[in-house]
Short mmCIF file of C-alpha atoms in Angstrom, two decimals:
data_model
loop_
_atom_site.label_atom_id
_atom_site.label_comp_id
_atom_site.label_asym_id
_atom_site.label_seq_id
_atom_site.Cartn_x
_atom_site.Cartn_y
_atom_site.Cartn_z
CA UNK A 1 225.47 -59.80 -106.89
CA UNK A 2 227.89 -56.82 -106.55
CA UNK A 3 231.50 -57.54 -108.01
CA UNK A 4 234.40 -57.82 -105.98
CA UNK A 5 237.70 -57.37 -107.19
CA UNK A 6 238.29 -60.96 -107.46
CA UNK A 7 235.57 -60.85 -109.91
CA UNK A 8 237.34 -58.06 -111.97
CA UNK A 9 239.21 -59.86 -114.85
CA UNK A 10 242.59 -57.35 -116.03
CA UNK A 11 244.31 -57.38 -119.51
CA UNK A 12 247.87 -55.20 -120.10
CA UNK A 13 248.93 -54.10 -123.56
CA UNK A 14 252.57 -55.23 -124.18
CA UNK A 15 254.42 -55.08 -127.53
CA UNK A 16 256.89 -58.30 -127.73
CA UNK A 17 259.75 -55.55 -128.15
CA UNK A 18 259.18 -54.02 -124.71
CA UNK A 19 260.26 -57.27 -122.11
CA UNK A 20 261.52 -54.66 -119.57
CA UNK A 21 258.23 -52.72 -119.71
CA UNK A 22 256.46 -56.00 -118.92
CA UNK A 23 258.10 -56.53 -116.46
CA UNK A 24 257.42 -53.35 -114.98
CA UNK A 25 253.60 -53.83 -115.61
CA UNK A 26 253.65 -57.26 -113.94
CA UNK A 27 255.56 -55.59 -110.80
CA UNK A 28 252.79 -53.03 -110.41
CA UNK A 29 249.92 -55.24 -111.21
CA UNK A 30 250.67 -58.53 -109.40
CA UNK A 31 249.70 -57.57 -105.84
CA UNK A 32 245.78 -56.74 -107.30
CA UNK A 33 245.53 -58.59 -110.51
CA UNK A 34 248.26 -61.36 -109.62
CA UNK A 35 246.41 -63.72 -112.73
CA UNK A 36 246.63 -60.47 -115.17
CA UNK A 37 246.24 -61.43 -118.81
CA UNK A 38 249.33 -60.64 -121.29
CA UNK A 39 247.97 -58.88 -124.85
CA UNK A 40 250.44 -58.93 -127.21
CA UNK A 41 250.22 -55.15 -128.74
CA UNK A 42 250.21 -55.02 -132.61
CA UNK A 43 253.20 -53.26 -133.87
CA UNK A 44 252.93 -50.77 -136.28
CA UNK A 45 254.39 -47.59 -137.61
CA UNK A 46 252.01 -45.74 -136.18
CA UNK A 47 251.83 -46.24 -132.78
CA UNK A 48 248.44 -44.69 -132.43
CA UNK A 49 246.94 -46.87 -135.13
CA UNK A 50 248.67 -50.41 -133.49
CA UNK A 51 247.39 -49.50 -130.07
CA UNK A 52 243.67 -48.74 -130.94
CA UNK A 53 243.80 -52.05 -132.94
CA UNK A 54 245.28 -53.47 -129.51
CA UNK A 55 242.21 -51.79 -128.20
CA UNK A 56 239.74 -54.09 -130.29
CA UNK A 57 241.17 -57.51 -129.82
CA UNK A 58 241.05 -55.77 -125.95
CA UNK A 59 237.13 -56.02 -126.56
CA UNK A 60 236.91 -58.98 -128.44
CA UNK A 61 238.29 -60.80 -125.29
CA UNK A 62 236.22 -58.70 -123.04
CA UNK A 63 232.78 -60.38 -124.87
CA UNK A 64 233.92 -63.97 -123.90
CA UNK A 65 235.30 -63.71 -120.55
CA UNK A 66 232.59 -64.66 -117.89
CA UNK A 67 233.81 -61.79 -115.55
CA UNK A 68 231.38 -58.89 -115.97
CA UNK A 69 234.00 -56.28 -115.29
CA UNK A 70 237.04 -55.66 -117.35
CA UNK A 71 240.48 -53.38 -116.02
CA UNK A 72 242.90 -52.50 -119.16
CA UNK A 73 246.05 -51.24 -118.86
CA UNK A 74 249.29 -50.08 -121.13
CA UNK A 75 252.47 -51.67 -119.94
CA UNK A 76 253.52 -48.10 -119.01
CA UNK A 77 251.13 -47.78 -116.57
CA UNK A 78 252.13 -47.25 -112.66
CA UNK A 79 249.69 -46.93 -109.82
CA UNK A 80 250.46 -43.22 -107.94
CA UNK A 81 248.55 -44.35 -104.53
CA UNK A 82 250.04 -46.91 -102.19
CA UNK A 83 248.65 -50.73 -103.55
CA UNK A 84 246.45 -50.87 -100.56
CA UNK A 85 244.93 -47.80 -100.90
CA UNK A 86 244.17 -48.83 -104.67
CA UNK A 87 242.68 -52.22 -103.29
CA UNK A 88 240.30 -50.00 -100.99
CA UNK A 89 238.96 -47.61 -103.53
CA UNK A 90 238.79 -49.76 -106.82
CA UNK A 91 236.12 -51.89 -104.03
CA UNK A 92 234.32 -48.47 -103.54
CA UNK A 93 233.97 -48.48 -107.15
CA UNK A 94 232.39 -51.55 -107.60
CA UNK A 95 229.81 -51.03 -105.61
CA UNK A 96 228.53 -48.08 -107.69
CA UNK A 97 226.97 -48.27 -110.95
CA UNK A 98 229.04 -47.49 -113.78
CA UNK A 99 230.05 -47.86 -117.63
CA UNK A 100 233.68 -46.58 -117.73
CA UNK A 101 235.98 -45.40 -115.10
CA UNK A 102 239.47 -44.11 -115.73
CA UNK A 103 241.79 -44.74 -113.52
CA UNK A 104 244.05 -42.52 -114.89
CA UNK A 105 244.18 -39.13 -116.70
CA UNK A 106 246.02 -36.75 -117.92
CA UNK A 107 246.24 -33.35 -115.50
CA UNK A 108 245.76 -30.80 -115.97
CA UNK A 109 243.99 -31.48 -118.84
CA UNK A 110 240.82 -33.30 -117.71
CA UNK A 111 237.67 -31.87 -116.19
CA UNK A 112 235.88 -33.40 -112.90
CA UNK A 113 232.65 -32.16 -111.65
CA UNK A 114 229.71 -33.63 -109.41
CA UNK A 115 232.73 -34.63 -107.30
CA UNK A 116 231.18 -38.20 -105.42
CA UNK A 117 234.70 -40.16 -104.13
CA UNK A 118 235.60 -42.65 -104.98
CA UNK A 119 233.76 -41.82 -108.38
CA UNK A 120 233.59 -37.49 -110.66
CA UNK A 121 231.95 -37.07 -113.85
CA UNK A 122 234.40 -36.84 -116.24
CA UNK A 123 235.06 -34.74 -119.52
CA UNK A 124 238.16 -34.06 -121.61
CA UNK A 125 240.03 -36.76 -119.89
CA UNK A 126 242.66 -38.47 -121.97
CA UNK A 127 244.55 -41.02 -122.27
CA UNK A 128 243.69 -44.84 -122.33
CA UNK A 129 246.35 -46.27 -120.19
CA UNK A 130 244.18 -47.56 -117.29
CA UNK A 131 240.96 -47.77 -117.44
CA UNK A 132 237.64 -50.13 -116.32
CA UNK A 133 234.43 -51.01 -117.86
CA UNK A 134 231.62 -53.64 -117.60
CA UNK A 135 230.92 -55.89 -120.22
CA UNK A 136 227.61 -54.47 -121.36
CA UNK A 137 229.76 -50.83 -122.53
CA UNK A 138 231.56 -52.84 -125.02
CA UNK A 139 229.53 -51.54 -128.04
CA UNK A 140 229.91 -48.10 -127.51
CA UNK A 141 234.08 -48.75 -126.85
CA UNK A 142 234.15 -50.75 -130.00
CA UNK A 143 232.30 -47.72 -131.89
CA UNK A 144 234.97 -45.30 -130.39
CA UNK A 145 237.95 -47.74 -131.29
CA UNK A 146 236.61 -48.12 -134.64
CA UNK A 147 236.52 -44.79 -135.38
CA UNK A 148 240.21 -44.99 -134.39
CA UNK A 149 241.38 -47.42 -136.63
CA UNK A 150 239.44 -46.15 -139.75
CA UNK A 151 240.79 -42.48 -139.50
CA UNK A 152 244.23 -42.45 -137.99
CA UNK A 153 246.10 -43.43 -141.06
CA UNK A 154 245.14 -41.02 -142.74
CA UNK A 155 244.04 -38.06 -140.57
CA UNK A 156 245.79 -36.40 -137.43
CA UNK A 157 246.54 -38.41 -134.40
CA UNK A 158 245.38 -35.42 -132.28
CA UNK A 159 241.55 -36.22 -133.86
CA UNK A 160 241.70 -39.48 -134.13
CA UNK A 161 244.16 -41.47 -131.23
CA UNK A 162 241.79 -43.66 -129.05
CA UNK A 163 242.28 -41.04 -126.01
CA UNK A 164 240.01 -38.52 -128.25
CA UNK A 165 237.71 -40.36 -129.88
CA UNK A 166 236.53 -41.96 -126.25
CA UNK A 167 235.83 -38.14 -125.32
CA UNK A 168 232.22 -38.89 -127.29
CA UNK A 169 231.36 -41.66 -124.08
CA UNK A 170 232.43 -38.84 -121.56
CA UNK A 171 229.04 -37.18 -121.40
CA UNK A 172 225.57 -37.73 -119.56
CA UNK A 173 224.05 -40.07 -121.08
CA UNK A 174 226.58 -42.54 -120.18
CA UNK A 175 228.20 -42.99 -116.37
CA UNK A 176 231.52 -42.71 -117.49
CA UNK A 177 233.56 -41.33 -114.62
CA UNK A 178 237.05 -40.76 -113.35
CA UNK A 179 238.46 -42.65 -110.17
CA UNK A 180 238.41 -39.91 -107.45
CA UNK A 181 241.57 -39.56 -106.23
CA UNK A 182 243.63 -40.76 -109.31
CA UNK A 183 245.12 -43.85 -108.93
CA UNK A 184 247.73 -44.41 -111.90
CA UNK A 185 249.88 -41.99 -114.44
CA UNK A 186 251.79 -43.19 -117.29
CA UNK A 187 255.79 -44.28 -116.43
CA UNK A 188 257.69 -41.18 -117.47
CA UNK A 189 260.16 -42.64 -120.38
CA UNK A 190 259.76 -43.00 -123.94
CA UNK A 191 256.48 -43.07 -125.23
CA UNK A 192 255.72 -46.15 -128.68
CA UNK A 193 252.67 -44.01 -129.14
CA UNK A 194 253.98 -40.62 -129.94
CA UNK A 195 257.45 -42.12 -130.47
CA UNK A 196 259.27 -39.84 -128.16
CA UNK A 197 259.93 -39.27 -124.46
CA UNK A 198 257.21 -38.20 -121.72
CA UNK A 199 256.66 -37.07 -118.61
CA UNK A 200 252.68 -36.51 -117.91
CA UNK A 201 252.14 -35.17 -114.42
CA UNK A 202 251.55 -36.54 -110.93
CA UNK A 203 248.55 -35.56 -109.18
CA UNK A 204 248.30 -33.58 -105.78
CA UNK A 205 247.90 -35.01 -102.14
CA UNK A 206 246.24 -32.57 -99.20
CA UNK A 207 248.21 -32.55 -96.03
CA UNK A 208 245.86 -31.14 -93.17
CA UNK A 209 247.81 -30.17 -89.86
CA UNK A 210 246.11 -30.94 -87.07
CA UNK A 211 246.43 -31.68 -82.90
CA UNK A 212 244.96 -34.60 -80.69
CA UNK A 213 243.57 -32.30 -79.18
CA UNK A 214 241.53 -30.86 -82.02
CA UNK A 215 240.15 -34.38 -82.59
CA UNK A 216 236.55 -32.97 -82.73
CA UNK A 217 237.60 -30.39 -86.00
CA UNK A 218 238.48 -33.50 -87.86
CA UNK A 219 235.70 -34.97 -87.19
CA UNK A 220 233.83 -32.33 -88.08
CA UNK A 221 235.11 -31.42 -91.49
CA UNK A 222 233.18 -32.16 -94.59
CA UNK A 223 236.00 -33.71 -96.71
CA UNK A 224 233.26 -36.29 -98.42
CA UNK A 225 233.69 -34.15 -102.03
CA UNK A 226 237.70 -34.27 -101.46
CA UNK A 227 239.33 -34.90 -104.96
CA UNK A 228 242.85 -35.46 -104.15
CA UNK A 229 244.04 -38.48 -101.34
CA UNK A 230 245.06 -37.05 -97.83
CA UNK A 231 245.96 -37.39 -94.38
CA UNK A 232 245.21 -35.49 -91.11
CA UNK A 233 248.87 -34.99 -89.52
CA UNK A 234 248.75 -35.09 -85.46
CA UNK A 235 252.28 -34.85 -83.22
CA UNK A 236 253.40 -36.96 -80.37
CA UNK A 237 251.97 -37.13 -76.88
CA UNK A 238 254.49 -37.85 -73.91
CA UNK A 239 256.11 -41.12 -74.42
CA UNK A 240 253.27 -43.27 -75.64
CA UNK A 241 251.76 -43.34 -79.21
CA UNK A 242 247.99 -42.09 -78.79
CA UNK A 243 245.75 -43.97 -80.86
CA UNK A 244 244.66 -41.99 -84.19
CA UNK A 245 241.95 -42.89 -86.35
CA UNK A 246 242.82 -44.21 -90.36
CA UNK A 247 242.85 -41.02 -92.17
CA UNK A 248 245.51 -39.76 -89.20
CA UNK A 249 249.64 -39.85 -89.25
CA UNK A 250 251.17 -39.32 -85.86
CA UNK A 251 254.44 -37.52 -86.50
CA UNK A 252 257.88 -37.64 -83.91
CA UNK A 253 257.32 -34.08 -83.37
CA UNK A 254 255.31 -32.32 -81.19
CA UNK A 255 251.63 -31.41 -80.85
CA UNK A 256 251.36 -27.92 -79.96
CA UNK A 257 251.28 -24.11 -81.48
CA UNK A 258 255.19 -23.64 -81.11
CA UNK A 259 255.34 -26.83 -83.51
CA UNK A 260 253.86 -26.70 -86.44
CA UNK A 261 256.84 -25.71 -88.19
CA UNK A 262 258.36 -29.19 -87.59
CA UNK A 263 254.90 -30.62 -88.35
CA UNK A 264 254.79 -29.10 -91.85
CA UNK A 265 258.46 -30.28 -92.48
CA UNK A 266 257.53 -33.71 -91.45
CA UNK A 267 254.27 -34.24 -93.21
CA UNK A 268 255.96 -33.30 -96.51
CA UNK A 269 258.78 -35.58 -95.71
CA UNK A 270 255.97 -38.74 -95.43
CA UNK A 271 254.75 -37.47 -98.11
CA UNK A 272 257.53 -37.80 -100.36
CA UNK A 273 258.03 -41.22 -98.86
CA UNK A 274 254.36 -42.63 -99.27
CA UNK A 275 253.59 -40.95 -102.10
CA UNK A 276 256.73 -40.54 -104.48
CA UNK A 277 254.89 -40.16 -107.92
CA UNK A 278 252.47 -37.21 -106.45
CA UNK A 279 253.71 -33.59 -108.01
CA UNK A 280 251.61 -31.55 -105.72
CA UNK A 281 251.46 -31.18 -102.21
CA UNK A 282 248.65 -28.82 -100.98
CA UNK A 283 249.00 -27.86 -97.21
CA UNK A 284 246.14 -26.75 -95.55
CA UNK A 285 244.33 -27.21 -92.03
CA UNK A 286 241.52 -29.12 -89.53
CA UNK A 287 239.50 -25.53 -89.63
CA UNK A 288 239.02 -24.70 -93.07
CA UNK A 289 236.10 -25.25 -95.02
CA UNK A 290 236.74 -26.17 -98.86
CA UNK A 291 234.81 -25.48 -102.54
CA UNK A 292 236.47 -28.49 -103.03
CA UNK A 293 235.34 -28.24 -107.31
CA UNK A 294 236.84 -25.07 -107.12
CA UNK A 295 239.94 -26.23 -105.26
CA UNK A 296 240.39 -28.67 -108.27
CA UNK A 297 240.40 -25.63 -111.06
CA UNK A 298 242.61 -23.73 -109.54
CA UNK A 299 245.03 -26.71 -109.04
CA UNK A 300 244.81 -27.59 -112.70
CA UNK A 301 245.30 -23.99 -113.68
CA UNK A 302 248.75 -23.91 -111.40
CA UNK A 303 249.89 -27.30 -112.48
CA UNK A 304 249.28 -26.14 -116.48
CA UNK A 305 251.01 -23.11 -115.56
CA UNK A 306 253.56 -24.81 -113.59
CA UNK A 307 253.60 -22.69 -110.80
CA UNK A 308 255.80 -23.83 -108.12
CA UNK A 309 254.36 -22.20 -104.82
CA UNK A 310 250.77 -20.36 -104.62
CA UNK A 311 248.12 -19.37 -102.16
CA UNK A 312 247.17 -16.36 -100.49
CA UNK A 313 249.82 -14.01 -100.71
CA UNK A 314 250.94 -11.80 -97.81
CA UNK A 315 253.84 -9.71 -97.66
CA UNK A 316 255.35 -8.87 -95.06
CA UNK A 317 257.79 -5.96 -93.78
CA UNK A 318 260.50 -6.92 -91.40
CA UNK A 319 259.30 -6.70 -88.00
CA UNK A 320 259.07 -7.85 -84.70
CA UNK A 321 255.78 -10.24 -84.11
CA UNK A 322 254.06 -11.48 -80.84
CA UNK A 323 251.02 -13.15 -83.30
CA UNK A 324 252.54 -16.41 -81.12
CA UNK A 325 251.26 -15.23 -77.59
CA UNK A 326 248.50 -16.82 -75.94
CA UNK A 327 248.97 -20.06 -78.27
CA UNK A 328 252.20 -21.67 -77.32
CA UNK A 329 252.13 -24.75 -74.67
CA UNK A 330 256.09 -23.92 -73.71
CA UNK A 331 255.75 -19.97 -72.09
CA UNK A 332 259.61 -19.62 -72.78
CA UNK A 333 258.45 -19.15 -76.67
CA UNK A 334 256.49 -16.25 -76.08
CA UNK A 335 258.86 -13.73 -77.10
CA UNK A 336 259.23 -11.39 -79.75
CA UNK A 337 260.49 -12.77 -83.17
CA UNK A 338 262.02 -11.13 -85.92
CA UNK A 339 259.84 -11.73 -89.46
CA UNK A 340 262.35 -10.60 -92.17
CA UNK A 341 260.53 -8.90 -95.07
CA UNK A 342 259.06 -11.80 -96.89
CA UNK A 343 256.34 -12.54 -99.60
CA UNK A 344 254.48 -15.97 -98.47
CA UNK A 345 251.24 -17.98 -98.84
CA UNK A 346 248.85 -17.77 -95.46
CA UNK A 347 249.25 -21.65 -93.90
CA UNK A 348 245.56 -22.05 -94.70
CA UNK A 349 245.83 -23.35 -98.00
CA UNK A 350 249.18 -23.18 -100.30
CA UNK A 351 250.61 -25.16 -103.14
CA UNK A 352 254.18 -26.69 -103.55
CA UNK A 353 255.23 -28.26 -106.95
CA UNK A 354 257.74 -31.31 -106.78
CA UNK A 355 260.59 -28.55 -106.53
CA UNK A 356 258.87 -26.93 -103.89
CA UNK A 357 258.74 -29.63 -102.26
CA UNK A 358 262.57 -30.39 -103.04
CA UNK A 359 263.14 -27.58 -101.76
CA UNK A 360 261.37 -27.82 -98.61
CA UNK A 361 263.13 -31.48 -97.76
CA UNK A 362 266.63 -29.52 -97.82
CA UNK A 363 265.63 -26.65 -95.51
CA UNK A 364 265.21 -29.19 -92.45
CA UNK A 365 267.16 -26.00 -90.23
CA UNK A 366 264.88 -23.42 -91.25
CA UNK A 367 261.88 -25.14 -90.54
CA UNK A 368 263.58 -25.77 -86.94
CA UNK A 369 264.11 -22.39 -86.76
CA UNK A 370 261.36 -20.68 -87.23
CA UNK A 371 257.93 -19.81 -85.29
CA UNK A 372 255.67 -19.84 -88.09
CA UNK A 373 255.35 -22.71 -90.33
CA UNK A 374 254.16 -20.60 -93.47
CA UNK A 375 256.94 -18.09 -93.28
CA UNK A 376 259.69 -21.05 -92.80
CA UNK A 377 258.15 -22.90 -96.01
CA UNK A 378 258.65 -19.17 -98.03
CA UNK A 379 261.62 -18.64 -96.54
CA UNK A 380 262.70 -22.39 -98.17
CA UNK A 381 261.57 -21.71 -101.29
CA UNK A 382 262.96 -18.37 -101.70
CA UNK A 383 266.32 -19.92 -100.85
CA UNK A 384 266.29 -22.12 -103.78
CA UNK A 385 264.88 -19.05 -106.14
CA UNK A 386 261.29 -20.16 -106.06
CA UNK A 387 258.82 -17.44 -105.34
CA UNK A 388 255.05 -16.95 -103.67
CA UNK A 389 252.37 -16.47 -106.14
CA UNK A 390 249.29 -14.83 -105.24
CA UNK A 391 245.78 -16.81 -105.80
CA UNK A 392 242.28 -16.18 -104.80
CA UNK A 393 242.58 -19.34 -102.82
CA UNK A 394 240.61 -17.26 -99.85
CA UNK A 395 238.89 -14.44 -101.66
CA UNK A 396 236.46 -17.01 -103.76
CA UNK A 397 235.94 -19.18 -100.74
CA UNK A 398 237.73 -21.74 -101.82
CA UNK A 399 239.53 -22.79 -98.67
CA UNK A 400 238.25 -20.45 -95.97
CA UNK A 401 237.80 -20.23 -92.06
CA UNK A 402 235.45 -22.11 -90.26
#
């Protein structure tokens, strides 16, 4: 019989010395896992060393419970997807076969490929603080754990913590995969493992402009290999909300050519309120076609790099455009406009980091003001000294055309 999540049984790691960090774990586990089992972490000097000894008496539970699946989490743990979002996919999940899924992971770090949602082959992906596995994995955990404990007093933590010696499970011959979109990060805030403060990056969410009337191009498009969680955004249709189907957000703006600007503004605004722990927003379109393992590279290589706005760069002189005619649903905007000489990233696929994004959220008036929704977001940026960088986001096909 396929588990269910009520068949899942869910441990946290909690030092006695950390009573506002349980509380914190509690908060964010009590709408899933509301009968969540309290470990209490062994303290040591050596943080590494106490929490892979945690890790043991994790498994040592694990072999008596009669639940067949096992969730484990750090009290710094925080989910980064809305709750019922994280209800829907962890279900997914259980449906497939697996050994080990992480449910979280360090980017840019880790590697995904054979990209399946809710489910990617995983390598190189670190850190232990969320994680599932079924009850018949234990050995191999236990052998990884071991290893942990019998080297990390005396060698380096960077061999020996539990998030690298698990990197031995993360190849073929087991199905140990990461959850596709991620669905938890470690808190920012002071870290009892490495005994200083963090802050280990949010992932990225896609935000796909689109029209009711272009219902049939979201229907169309292949997003089944999509690694990061996204919405289709739609405007507003005369007075009446028009029905839109679950992956859709119907924005108070409206639906046509002449305002996508507003669009853009808006859907990074929900963003930023649905999403607050996501560090990434990629905006893209309902006519592109993605490489979507591709798409994931070059995200990890900008968020390593911390590159604050990419995509295909175009720069442009000042001059007067009419690009706008034929597509606008009010005539009266059919007029010239002025483009001031501006680098920016072609609307079909560009990147914002969290101050991009910042940045964005306080240009409200130039997003108002402007014809074209990927000159307004440069023009943003640039305001707050943030500047396009050029990527091969179109030349290698990764987002392209239909």
């Amino acid at each position: 019989m396929t588990p269910t999540l009520h068949d899942v049984a869910c441990l946290y790691i909690n030092l006695d010395s950390s009573a506002e960090r349980r509380r914190q774990i509690e908060a964010e586990l009590n709408p899933i896992f509301p009968h969540a089992m309290r470990l209490r972490a062994t303290q040591h000097t050596n943080g590494a060393y106490g929490l892979a000894q945690s890790l043991l008496r994790v498994l040592d539970i694990a072999e008596v419970l009669e639940q067949t699946v096992v969730c484990v989490f750090e009290d710094d743990f925080q989910w980064e997807v809305p709750k019922d979002e994280v209800v829907t996919h962890m279900g997914r999940m259980l449906q497939m076969p697996f050994d080990l899924v992480l449910l979280s992971y360090h980017m840019p770090l880790v590697r995904l490929r054979e990209l399946a949602p809710p489910l990617a082959r995983v390598s190189n992906g670190q850190t232990t603080c969320g994680f599932m596995f079924k009850k018949h994995f234990v050995p191999h955990l236990r052998r990884v754990f071991q290893r942990s404990v019998d080297h990390l007093l005396g060698g380096p933590p960077d061999t020996f913590a539990v998030d690298q010696t698990w990197k031995a499970l993360q190849v073929q011959e087991h199905r140990t995969y990461a959850a596709l979109p991620r669905l938890g990060k470690q808190r920012d805030g002071m870290s009892t493992i490495e005994n200083k403060p963090v802050a280990y990056g949010g992932g990225c969410f896609m935000i796909l402009l689109s029209c009711h009337a272009h219902r049939h191009r979201r229907q169309s498009q292949d997003l089944s290999s999509m690694p990061f969680p996204y919405r289709y955004f739609v405007g507003s249709v005369g007075h009446e909300t028009a029905e839109v189907d679950n992956d859709t957000v119907q924005l108070e703006c409206g639906d046509h050519y002449e305002d996508l600007p507003m669009k853009t503004f808006q859907a990074i605004r929900w963003v930023r309120a649905h999403y607050p722990h996501i560090d990434y927003v990629l905006k893209s379109d309902d006519d592109i076609v993605f490489d979507f393992e591709r798409l994931f590279e070059l995200y990890t290589s900008l968020a390593l790099h911390r590159v604050d706005y990419a995509g295909h760069l175009v720069s442009a002189r000042a001059h007067w455009s009419k690009y706008h005619y034929g597509k606008c649903k009010d005539k009266s905007k059919e007029k010239p406009v002025f483009v001031h000489t501006v680098n920016y990233c072609s609307g079909g696929g560009y990147f914002l980091s969290r101050r991009g994004v910042d940045a964005c959220l306080r240009s409200e008036g130039v997003y108002s003001s402007h014809m074209f929704e990927d000159v307004a977001t440069a023009v943003a940026v640039n305001a707050h000294n943030l500047h396009a960088h050029g990527t091969n986001i179109h030349t290698r096909d990764i987002c392209k055309w239909d």
